mmCIF file of C-alpha atoms in Angstrom:
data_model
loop_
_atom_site.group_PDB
_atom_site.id
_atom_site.type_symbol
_atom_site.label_atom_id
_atom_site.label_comp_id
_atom_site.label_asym_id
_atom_site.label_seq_id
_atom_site.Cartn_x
_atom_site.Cartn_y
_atom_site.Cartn_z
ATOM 1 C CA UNK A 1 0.000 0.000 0.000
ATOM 2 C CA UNK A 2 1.357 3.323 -0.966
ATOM 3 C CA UNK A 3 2.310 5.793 2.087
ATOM 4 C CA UNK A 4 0.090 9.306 1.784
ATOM 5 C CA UNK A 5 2.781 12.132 1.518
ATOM 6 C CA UNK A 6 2.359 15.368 2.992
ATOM 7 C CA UNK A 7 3.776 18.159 1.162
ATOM 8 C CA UNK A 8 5.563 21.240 2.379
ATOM 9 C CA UNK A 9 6.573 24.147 0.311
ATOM 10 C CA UNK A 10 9.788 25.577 1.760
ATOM 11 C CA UNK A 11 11.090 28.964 -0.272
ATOM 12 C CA UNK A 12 14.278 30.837 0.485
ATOM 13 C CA UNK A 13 13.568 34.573 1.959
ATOM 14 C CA UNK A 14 17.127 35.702 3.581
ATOM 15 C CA UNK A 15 15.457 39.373 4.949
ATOM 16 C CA UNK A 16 12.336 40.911 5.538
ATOM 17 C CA UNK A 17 12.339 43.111 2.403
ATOM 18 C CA UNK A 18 8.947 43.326 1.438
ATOM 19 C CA UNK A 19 9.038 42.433 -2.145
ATOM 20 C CA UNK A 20 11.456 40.091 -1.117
ATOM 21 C CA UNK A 21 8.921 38.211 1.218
ATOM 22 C CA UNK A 22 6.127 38.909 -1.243
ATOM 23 C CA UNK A 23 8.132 36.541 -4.042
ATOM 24 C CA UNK A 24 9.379 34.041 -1.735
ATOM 25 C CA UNK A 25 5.159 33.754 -0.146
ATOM 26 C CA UNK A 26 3.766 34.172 -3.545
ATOM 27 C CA UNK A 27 6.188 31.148 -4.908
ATOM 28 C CA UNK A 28 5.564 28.802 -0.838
ATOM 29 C CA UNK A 29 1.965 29.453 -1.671
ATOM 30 C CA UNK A 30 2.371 28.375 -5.298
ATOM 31 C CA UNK A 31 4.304 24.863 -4.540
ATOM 32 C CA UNK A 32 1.951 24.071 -1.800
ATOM 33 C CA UNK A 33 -1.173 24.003 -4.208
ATOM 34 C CA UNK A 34 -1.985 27.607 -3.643
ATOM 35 C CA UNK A 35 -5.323 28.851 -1.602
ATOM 36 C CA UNK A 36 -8.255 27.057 -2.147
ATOM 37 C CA UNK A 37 -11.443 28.822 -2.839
ATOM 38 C CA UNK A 38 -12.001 31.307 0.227
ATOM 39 C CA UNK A 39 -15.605 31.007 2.132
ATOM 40 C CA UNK A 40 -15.198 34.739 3.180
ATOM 41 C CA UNK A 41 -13.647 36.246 6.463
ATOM 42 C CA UNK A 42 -10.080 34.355 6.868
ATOM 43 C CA UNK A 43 -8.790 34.744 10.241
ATOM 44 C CA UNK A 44 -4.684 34.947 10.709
ATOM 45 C CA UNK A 45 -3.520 33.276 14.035
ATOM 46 C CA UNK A 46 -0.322 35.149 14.963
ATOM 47 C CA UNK A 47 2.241 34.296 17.494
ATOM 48 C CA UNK A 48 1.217 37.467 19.565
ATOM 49 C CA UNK A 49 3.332 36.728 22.531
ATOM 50 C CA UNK A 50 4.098 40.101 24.599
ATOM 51 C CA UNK A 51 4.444 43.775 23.193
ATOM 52 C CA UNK A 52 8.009 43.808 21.681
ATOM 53 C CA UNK A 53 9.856 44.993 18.825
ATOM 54 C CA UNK A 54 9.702 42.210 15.815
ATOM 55 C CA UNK A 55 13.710 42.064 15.466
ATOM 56 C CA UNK A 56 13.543 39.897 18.589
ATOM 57 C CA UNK A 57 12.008 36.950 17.026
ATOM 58 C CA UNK A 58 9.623 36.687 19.969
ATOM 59 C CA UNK A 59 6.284 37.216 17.475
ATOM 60 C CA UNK A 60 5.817 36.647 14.382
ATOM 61 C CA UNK A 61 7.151 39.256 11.638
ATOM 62 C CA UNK A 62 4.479 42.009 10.183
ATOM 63 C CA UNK A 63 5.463 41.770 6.841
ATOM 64 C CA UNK A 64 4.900 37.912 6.453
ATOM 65 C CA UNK A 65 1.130 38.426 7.879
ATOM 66 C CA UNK A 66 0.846 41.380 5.393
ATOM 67 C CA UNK A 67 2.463 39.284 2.493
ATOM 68 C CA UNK A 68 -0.167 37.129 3.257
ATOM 69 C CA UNK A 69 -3.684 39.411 3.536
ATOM 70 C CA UNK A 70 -2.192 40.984 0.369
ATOM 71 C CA UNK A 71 -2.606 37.574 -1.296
ATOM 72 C CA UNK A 72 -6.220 37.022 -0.496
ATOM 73 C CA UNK A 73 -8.946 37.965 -2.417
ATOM 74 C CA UNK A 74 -10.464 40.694 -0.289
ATOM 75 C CA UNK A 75 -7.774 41.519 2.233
ATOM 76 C CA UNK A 76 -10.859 43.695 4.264
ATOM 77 C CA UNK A 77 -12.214 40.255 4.967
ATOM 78 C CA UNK A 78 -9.246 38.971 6.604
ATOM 79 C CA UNK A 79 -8.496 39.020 10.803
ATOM 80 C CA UNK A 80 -5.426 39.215 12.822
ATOM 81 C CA UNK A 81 -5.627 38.207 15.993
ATOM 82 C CA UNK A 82 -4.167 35.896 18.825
ATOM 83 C CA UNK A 83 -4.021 35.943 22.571
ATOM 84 C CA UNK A 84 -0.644 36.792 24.442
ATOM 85 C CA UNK A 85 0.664 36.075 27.422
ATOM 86 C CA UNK A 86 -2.322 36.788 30.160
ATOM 87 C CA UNK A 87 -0.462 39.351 31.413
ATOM 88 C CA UNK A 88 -0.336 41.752 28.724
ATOM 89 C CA UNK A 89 -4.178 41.155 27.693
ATOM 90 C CA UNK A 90 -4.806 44.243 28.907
ATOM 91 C CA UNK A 91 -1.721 45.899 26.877
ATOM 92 C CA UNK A 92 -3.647 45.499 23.200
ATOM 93 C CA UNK A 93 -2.639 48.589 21.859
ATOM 94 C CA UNK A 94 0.732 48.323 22.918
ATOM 95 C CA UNK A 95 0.465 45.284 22.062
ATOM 96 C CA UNK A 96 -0.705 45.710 18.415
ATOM 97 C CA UNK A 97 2.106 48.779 17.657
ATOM 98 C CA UNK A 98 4.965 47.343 18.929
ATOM 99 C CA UNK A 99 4.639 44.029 17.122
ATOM 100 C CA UNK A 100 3.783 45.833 13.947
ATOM 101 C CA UNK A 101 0.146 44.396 13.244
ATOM 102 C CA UNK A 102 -1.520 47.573 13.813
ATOM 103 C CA UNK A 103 0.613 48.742 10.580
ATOM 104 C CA UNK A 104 -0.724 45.795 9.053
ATOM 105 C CA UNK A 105 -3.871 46.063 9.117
ATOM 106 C CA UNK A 106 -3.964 50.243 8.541
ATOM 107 C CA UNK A 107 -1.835 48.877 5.257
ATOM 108 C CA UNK A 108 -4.324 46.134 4.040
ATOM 109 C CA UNK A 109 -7.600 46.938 5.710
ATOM 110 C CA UNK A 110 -7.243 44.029 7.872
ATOM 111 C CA UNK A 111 -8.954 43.720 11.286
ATOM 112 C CA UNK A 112 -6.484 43.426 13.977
ATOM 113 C CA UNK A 113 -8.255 42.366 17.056
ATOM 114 C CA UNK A 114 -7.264 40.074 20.403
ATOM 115 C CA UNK A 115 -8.718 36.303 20.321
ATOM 116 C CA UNK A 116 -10.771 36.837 23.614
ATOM 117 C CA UNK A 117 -12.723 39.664 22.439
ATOM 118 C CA UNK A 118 -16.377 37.578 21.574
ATOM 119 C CA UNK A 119 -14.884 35.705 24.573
ATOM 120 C CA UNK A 120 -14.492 31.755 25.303
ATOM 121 C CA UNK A 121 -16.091 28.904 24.705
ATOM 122 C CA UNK A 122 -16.003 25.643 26.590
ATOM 123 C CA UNK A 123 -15.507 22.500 24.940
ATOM 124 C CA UNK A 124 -14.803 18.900 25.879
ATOM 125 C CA UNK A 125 -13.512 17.611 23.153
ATOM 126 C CA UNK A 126 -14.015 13.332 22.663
ATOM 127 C CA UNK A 127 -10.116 11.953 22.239
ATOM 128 C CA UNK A 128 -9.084 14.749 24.411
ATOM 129 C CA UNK A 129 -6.028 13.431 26.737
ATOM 130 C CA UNK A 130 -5.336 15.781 29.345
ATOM 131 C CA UNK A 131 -7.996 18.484 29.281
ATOM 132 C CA UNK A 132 -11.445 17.536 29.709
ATOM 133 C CA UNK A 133 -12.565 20.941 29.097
ATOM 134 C CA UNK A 134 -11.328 23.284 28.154
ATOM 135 C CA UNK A 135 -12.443 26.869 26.794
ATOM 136 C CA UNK A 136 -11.150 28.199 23.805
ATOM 137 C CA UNK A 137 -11.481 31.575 22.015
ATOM 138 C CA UNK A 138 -14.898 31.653 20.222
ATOM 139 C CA UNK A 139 -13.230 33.725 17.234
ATOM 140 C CA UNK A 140 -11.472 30.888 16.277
ATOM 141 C CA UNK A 141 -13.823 28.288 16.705
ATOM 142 C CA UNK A 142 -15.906 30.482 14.455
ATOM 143 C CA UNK A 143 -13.834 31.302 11.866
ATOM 144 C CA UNK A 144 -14.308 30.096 8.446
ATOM 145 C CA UNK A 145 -11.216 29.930 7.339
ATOM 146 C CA UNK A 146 -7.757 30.001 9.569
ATOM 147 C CA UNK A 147 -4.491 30.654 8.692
ATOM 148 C CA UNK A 148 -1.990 29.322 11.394
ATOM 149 C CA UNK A 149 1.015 32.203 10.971
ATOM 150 C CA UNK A 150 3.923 30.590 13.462
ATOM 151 C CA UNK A 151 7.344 31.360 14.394
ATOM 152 C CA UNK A 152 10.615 29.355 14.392
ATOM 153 C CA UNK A 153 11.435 29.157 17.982
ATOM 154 C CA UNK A 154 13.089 26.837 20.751
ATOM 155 C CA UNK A 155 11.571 27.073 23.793
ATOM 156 C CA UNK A 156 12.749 26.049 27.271
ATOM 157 C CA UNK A 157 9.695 23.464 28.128
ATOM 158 C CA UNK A 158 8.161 21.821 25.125
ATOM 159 C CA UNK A 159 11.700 22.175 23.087
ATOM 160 C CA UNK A 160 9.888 23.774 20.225
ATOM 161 C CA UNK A 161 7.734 26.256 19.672
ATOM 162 C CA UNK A 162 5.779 26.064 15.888
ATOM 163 C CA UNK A 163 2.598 25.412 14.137
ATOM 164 C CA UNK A 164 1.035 23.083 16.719
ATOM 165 C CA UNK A 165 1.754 25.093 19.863
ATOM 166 C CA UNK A 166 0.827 28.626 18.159
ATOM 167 C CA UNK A 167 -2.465 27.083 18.654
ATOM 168 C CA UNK A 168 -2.297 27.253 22.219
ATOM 169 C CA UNK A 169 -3.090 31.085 22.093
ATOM 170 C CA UNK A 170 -6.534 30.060 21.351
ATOM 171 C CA UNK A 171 -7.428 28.648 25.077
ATOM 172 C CA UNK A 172 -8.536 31.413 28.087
ATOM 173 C CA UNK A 173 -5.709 31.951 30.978
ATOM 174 C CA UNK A 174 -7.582 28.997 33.090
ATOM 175 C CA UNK A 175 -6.955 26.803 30.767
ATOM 176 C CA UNK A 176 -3.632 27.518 29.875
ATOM 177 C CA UNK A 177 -2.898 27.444 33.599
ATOM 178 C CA UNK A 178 -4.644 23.843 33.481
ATOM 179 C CA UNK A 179 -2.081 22.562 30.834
ATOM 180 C CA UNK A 180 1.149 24.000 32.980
ATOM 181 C CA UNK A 181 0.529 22.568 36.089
ATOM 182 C CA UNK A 182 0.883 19.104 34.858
ATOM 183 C CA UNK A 183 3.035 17.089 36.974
ATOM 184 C CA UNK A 184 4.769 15.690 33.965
ATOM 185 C CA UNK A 185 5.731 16.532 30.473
ATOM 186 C CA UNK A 186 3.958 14.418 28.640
ATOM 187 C CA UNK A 187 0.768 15.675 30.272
ATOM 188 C CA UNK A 188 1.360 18.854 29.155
ATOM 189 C CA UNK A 189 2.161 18.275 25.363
ATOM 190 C CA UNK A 190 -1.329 16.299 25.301
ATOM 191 C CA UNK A 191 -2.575 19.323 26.284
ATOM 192 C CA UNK A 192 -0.961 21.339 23.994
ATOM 193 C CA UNK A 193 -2.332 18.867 21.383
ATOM 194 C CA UNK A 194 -6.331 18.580 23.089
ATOM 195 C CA UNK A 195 -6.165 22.889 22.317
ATOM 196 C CA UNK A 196 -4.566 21.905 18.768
ATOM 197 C CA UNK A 197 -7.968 19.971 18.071
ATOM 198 C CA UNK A 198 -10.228 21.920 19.375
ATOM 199 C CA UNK A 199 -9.703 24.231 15.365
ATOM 200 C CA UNK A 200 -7.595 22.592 13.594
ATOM 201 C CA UNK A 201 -6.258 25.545 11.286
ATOM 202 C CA UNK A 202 -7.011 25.049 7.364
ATOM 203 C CA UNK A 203 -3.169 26.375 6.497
ATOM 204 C CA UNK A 204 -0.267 27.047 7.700
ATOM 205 C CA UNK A 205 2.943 29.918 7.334
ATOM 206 C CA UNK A 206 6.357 29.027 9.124
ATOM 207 C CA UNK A 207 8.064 32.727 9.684
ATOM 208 C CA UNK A 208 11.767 31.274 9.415
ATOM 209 C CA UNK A 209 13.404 33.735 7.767
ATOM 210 C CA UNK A 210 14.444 34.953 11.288
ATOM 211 C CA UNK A 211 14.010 32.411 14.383
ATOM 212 C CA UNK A 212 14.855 32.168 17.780
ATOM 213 C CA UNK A 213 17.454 29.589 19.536
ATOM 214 C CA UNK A 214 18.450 29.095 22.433
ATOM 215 C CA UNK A 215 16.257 29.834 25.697
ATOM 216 C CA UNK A 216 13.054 30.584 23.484
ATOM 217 C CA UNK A 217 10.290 31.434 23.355
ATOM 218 C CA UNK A 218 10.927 34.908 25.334
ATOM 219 C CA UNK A 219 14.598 35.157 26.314
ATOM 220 C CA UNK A 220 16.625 33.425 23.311
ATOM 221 C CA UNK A 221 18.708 34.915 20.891
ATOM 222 C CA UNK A 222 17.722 35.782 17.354
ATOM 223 C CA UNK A 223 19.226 34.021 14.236
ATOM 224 C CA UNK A 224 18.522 34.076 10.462
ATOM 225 C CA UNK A 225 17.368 30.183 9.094
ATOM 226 C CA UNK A 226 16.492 32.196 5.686
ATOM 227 C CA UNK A 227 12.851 30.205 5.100
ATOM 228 C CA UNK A 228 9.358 30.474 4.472
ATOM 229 C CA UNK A 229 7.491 27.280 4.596
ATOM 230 C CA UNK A 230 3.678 27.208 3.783
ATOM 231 C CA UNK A 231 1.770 23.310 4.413
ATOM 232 C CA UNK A 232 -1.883 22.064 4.819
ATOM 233 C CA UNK A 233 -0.343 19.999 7.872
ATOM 234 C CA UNK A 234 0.874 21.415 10.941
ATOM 235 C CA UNK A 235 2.297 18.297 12.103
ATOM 236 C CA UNK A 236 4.380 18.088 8.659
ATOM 237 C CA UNK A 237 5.302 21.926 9.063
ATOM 238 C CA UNK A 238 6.924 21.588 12.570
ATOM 239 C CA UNK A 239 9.101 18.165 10.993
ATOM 240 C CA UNK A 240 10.448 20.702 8.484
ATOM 241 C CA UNK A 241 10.835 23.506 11.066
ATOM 242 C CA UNK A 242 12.935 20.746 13.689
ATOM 243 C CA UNK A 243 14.707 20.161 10.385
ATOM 244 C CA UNK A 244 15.894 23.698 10.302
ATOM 245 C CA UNK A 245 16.704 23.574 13.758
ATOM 246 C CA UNK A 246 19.395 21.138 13.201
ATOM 247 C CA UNK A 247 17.545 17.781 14.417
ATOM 248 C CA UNK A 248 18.126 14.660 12.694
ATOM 249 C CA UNK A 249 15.357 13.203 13.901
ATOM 250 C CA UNK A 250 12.520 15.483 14.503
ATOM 251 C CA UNK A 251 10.611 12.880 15.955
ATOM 252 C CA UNK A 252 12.800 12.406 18.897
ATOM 253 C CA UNK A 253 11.347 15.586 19.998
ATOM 254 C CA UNK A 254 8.313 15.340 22.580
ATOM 255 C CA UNK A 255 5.569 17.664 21.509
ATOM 256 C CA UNK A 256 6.466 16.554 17.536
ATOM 257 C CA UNK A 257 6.806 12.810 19.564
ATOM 258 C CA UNK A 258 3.104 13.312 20.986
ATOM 259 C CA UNK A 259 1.178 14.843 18.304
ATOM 260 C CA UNK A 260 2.217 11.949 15.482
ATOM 261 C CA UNK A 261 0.521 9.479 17.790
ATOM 262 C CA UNK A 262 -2.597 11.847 17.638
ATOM 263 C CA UNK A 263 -2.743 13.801 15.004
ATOM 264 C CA UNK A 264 -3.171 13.305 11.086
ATOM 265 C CA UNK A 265 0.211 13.574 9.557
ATOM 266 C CA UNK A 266 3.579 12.082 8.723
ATOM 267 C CA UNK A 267 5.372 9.603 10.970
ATOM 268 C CA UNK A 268 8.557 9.865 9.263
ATOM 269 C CA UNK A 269 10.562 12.248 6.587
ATOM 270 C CA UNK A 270 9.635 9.614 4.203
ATOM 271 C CA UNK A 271 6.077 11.060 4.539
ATOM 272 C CA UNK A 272 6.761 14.499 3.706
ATOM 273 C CA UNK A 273 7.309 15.746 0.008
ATOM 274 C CA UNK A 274 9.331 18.884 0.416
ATOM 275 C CA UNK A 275 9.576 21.207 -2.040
ATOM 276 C CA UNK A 276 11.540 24.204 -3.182
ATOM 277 C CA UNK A 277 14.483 22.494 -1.490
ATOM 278 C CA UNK A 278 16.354 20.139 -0.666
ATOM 279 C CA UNK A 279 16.547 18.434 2.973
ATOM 280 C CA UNK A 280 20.060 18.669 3.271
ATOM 281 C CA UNK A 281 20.216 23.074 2.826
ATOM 282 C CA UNK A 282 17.818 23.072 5.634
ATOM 283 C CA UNK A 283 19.754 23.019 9.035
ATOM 284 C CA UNK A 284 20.905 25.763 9.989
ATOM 285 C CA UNK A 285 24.702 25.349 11.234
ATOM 286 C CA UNK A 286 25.575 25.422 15.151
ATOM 287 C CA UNK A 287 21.738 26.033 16.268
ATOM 288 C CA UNK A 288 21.565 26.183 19.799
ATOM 289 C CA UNK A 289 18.549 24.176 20.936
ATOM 290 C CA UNK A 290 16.577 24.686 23.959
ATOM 291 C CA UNK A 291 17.981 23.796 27.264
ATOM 292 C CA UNK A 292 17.435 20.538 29.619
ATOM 293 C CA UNK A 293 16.283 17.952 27.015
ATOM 294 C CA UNK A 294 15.524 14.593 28.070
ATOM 295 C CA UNK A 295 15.315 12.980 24.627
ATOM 296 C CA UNK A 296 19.133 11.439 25.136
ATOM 297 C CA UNK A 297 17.405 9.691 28.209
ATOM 298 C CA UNK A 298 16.684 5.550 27.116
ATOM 299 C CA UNK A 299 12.775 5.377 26.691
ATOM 300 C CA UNK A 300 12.883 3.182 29.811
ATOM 301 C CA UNK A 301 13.839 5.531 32.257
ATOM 302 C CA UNK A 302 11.843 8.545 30.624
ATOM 303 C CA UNK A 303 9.653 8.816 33.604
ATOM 304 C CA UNK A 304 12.747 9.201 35.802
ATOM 305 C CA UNK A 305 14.008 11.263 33.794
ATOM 306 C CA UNK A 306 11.983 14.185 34.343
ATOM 307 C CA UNK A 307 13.305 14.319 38.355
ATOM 308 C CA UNK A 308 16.915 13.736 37.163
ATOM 309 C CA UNK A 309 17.432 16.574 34.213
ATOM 310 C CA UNK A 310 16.072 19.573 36.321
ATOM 311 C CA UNK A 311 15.571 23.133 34.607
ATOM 312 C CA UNK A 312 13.797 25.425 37.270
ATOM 313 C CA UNK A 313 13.254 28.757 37.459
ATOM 314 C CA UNK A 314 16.216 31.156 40.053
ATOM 315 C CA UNK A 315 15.988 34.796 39.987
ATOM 316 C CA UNK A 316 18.725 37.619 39.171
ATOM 317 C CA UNK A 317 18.407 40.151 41.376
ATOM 318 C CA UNK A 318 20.461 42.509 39.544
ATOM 319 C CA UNK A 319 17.594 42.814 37.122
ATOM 320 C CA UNK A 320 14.326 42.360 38.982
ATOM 321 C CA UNK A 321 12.301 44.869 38.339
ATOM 322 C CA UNK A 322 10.068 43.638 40.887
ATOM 323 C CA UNK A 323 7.067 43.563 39.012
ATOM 324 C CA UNK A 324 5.465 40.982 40.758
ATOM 325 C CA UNK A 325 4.686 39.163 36.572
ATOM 326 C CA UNK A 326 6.191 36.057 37.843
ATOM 327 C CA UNK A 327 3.904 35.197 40.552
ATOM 328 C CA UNK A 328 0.416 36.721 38.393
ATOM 329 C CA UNK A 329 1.496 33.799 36.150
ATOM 330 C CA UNK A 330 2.331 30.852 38.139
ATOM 331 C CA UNK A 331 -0.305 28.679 37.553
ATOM 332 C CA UNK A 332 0.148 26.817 40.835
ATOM 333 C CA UNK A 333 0.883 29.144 43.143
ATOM 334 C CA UNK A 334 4.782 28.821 43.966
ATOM 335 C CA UNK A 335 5.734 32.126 43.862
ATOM 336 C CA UNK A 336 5.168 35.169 46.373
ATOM 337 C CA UNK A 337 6.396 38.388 47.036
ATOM 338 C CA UNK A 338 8.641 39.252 50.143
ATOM 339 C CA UNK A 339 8.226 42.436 52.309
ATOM 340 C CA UNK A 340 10.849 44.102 49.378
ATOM 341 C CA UNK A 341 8.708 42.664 46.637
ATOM 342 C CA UNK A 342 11.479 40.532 45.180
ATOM 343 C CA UNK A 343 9.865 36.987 44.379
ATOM 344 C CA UNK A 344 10.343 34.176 46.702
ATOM 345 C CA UNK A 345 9.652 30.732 44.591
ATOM 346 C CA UNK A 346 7.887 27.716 47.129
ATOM 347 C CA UNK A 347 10.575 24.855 45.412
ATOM 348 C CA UNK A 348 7.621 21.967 46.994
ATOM 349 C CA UNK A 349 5.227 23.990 45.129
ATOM 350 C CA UNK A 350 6.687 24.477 42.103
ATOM 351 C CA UNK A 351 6.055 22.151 39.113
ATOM 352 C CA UNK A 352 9.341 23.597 36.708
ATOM 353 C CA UNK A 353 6.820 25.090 33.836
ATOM 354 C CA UNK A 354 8.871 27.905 33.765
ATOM 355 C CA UNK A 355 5.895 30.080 32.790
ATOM 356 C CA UNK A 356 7.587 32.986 35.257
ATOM 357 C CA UNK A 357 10.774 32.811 32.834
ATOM 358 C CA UNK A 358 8.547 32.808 30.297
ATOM 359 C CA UNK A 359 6.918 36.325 30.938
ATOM 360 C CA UNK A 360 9.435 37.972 32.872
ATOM 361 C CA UNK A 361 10.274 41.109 30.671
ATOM 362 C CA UNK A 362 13.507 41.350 32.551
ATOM 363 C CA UNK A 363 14.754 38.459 32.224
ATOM 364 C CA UNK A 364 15.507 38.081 35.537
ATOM 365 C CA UNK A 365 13.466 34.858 36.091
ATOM 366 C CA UNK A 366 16.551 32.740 34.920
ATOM 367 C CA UNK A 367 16.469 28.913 34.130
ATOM 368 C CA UNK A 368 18.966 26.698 35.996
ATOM 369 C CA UNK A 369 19.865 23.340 34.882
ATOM 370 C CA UNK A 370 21.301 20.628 36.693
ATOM 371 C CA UNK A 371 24.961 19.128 35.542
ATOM 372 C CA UNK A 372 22.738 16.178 33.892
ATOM 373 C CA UNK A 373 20.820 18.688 31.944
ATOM 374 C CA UNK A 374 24.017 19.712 30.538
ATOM 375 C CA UNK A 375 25.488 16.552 29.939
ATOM 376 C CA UNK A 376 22.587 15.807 27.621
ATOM 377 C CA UNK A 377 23.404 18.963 25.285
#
């Protein structure tokens, strides 16, 4: 019986130059079997994350979501949205500016709105693996048409950050809370998958022209992979994307792991038809990953190995702000304020999601690993 392929369109773009990104979409979209016939109002899921310049690499870039309204039919009809950090949720102008998607959408006519504003929806989804219920933004769920528009990024707990886990911007701050606490890893990434399912997005855009490595998807450092990479298959997207990130086998990763047990999509490069390149020009050279992986740990001792390689969260004083983010976010509670409003993490408490490094605009919520963790680089 002949394996189904899953094809991904993967186009060279070394800069943000507009027409630049404009030839290297138009050509992604082109290879990948171009947009099907549009049923009206196409909403754009952004990686939204916090109010910051785009030359981080912490959100996604404005001029691939504007390459991309400019290439639908009625660009008026199209919807920019996603949901950051809980924090900033009350930030949405600043929000909007700084990342550049207000200019997008004054540009292209484009609404450019947050994913909570018709509010949430709860859902229990059959198949669902960790979350029972959970609520998720009804813009999404009533969108006709979505556009998943991710980022190449590391990121400290779930290793990577792409097309599957921009969907986790679609759930409220409860359940996102929900999916952190889990006492293990793998609970989480079947959370990260139940959200996934709850809209599974009808296309989606890799931004890799510039990326993150390192301690993504807030505090890593920027470098330049040079791609686009449009796909009908999220699952087959974030393959390519671990590709770029220097993995040989992107299915040694967790969350990629987790998802081709539940998801439709390929279970092996074999699977994937790439075109507009070739495998071997993908990796990028000397990538740093993210930190503390516990994919070099023998599938036997797995469940061990989550209390042997140890990334938690230790603060910097010398650059607390003392904003008090850290312990808004903690989803279970570990982290207070002391009577000069530095944070004081409970370590009995704490379940290591590193959500406070996560959203600390300092930086000053570091992540520690243990010497196993970095024997395992």
């Amino acid at each position: 019986m002949k394996k189904r392929t899953f094809r991904v369109a993967c186009v060279r773009c070394r800069s943000y130059d507009p027409a630049e990104v404009r030839k290297a979409m138009e050509r992604a979209f082109e290879l990948s079997g171009g947009l099907p016939p549009l049923p009206g109002k196409v909403l754009l899921k952004a990686n939204l994350l916090s109010p910051v310049d785009p030359g981080r690499a912490v959100t996604t870039h404005p001029e691939i979501v504007l390459s991309i309204c400019e290439m639908l039919p009625d660009p008026s009809k199209a919807e920019i949205a996603d949901n950051p950090g809980y924090i900033f949720r009350h930030q949405e102008q600043e929000l909007f500016e700084k990342t550049g998607m207000k200019a997008v959408g004054h540009k292209c006519g484009a609404r450019v709105s947050l994913l909570s504003r018709d509010g949430f929806e709860t859902l229990s989804l059959p198949g669902a693996v960790s979350l029972q219920t959970m609520r998720i933004a009804r813009v999404l769920l009533n969108a006709p048409f979505v556009i998943d528009v991710a980022k190449l990024k590391t990121h400290v707990e779930t290793e990577i950050t792409g097309s599957i886990k921009n969907m986790f911007g679609a759930a409220d701050t409860d359940t996102r809370k929900k999916a952190h606490s889990a006492i293990d890893q793998e609970s989480l990434l079947n959370a990260v998958v139940d959200i996934y399912l709850a809209r599974v997005p009808d296309l989606c855009v890799l931004d890799a022209v510039e990326g993150m490595e390192g301690r993504g998807p807030s505090h890593g450092r920027p470098v330049k992979p040079g791609w686009i990479a449009v796909a009908n298959n999220a699952l087959a997207l974030d393959v390519v994307q671990a590709v770029i990130m220097g993995y040989k086998d992107p299915f040694s990763i967790p969350l990629i792991k987790v998802a081709s047990r539940r998801l439709d999509g390929p279970s092996s490069l074999d699977e994937i038809e790439l075109l507009g390149a070739e495998w071997k020009d993908l990796p990028v050279m000397d990538f740093r990953k993210a930190p503390g992986s516990i994919r070099m740990i023998p599938a036997f001792l797995r469940g061990l190995g989550h209390r042997l390689v140890i990334l938690k969260p230790l603060l910097n004083r010398d650059i607390c702000v003392r904003c008090g983010i850290c312990a808004k976010v903690c989803p279970v509670e570990a982290i207070t304020m002391d009577e000069n409003k530095f944070p004081v993490i409970d370590r009995a408490k704490c379940v290591r999601c590193l959500c406070c490094h996560e959203m600390c605009p300092t930086g000053a919520m570091e992540v520690k690993e243990n010497i196993i963790s970095r024997l395992l680089k």
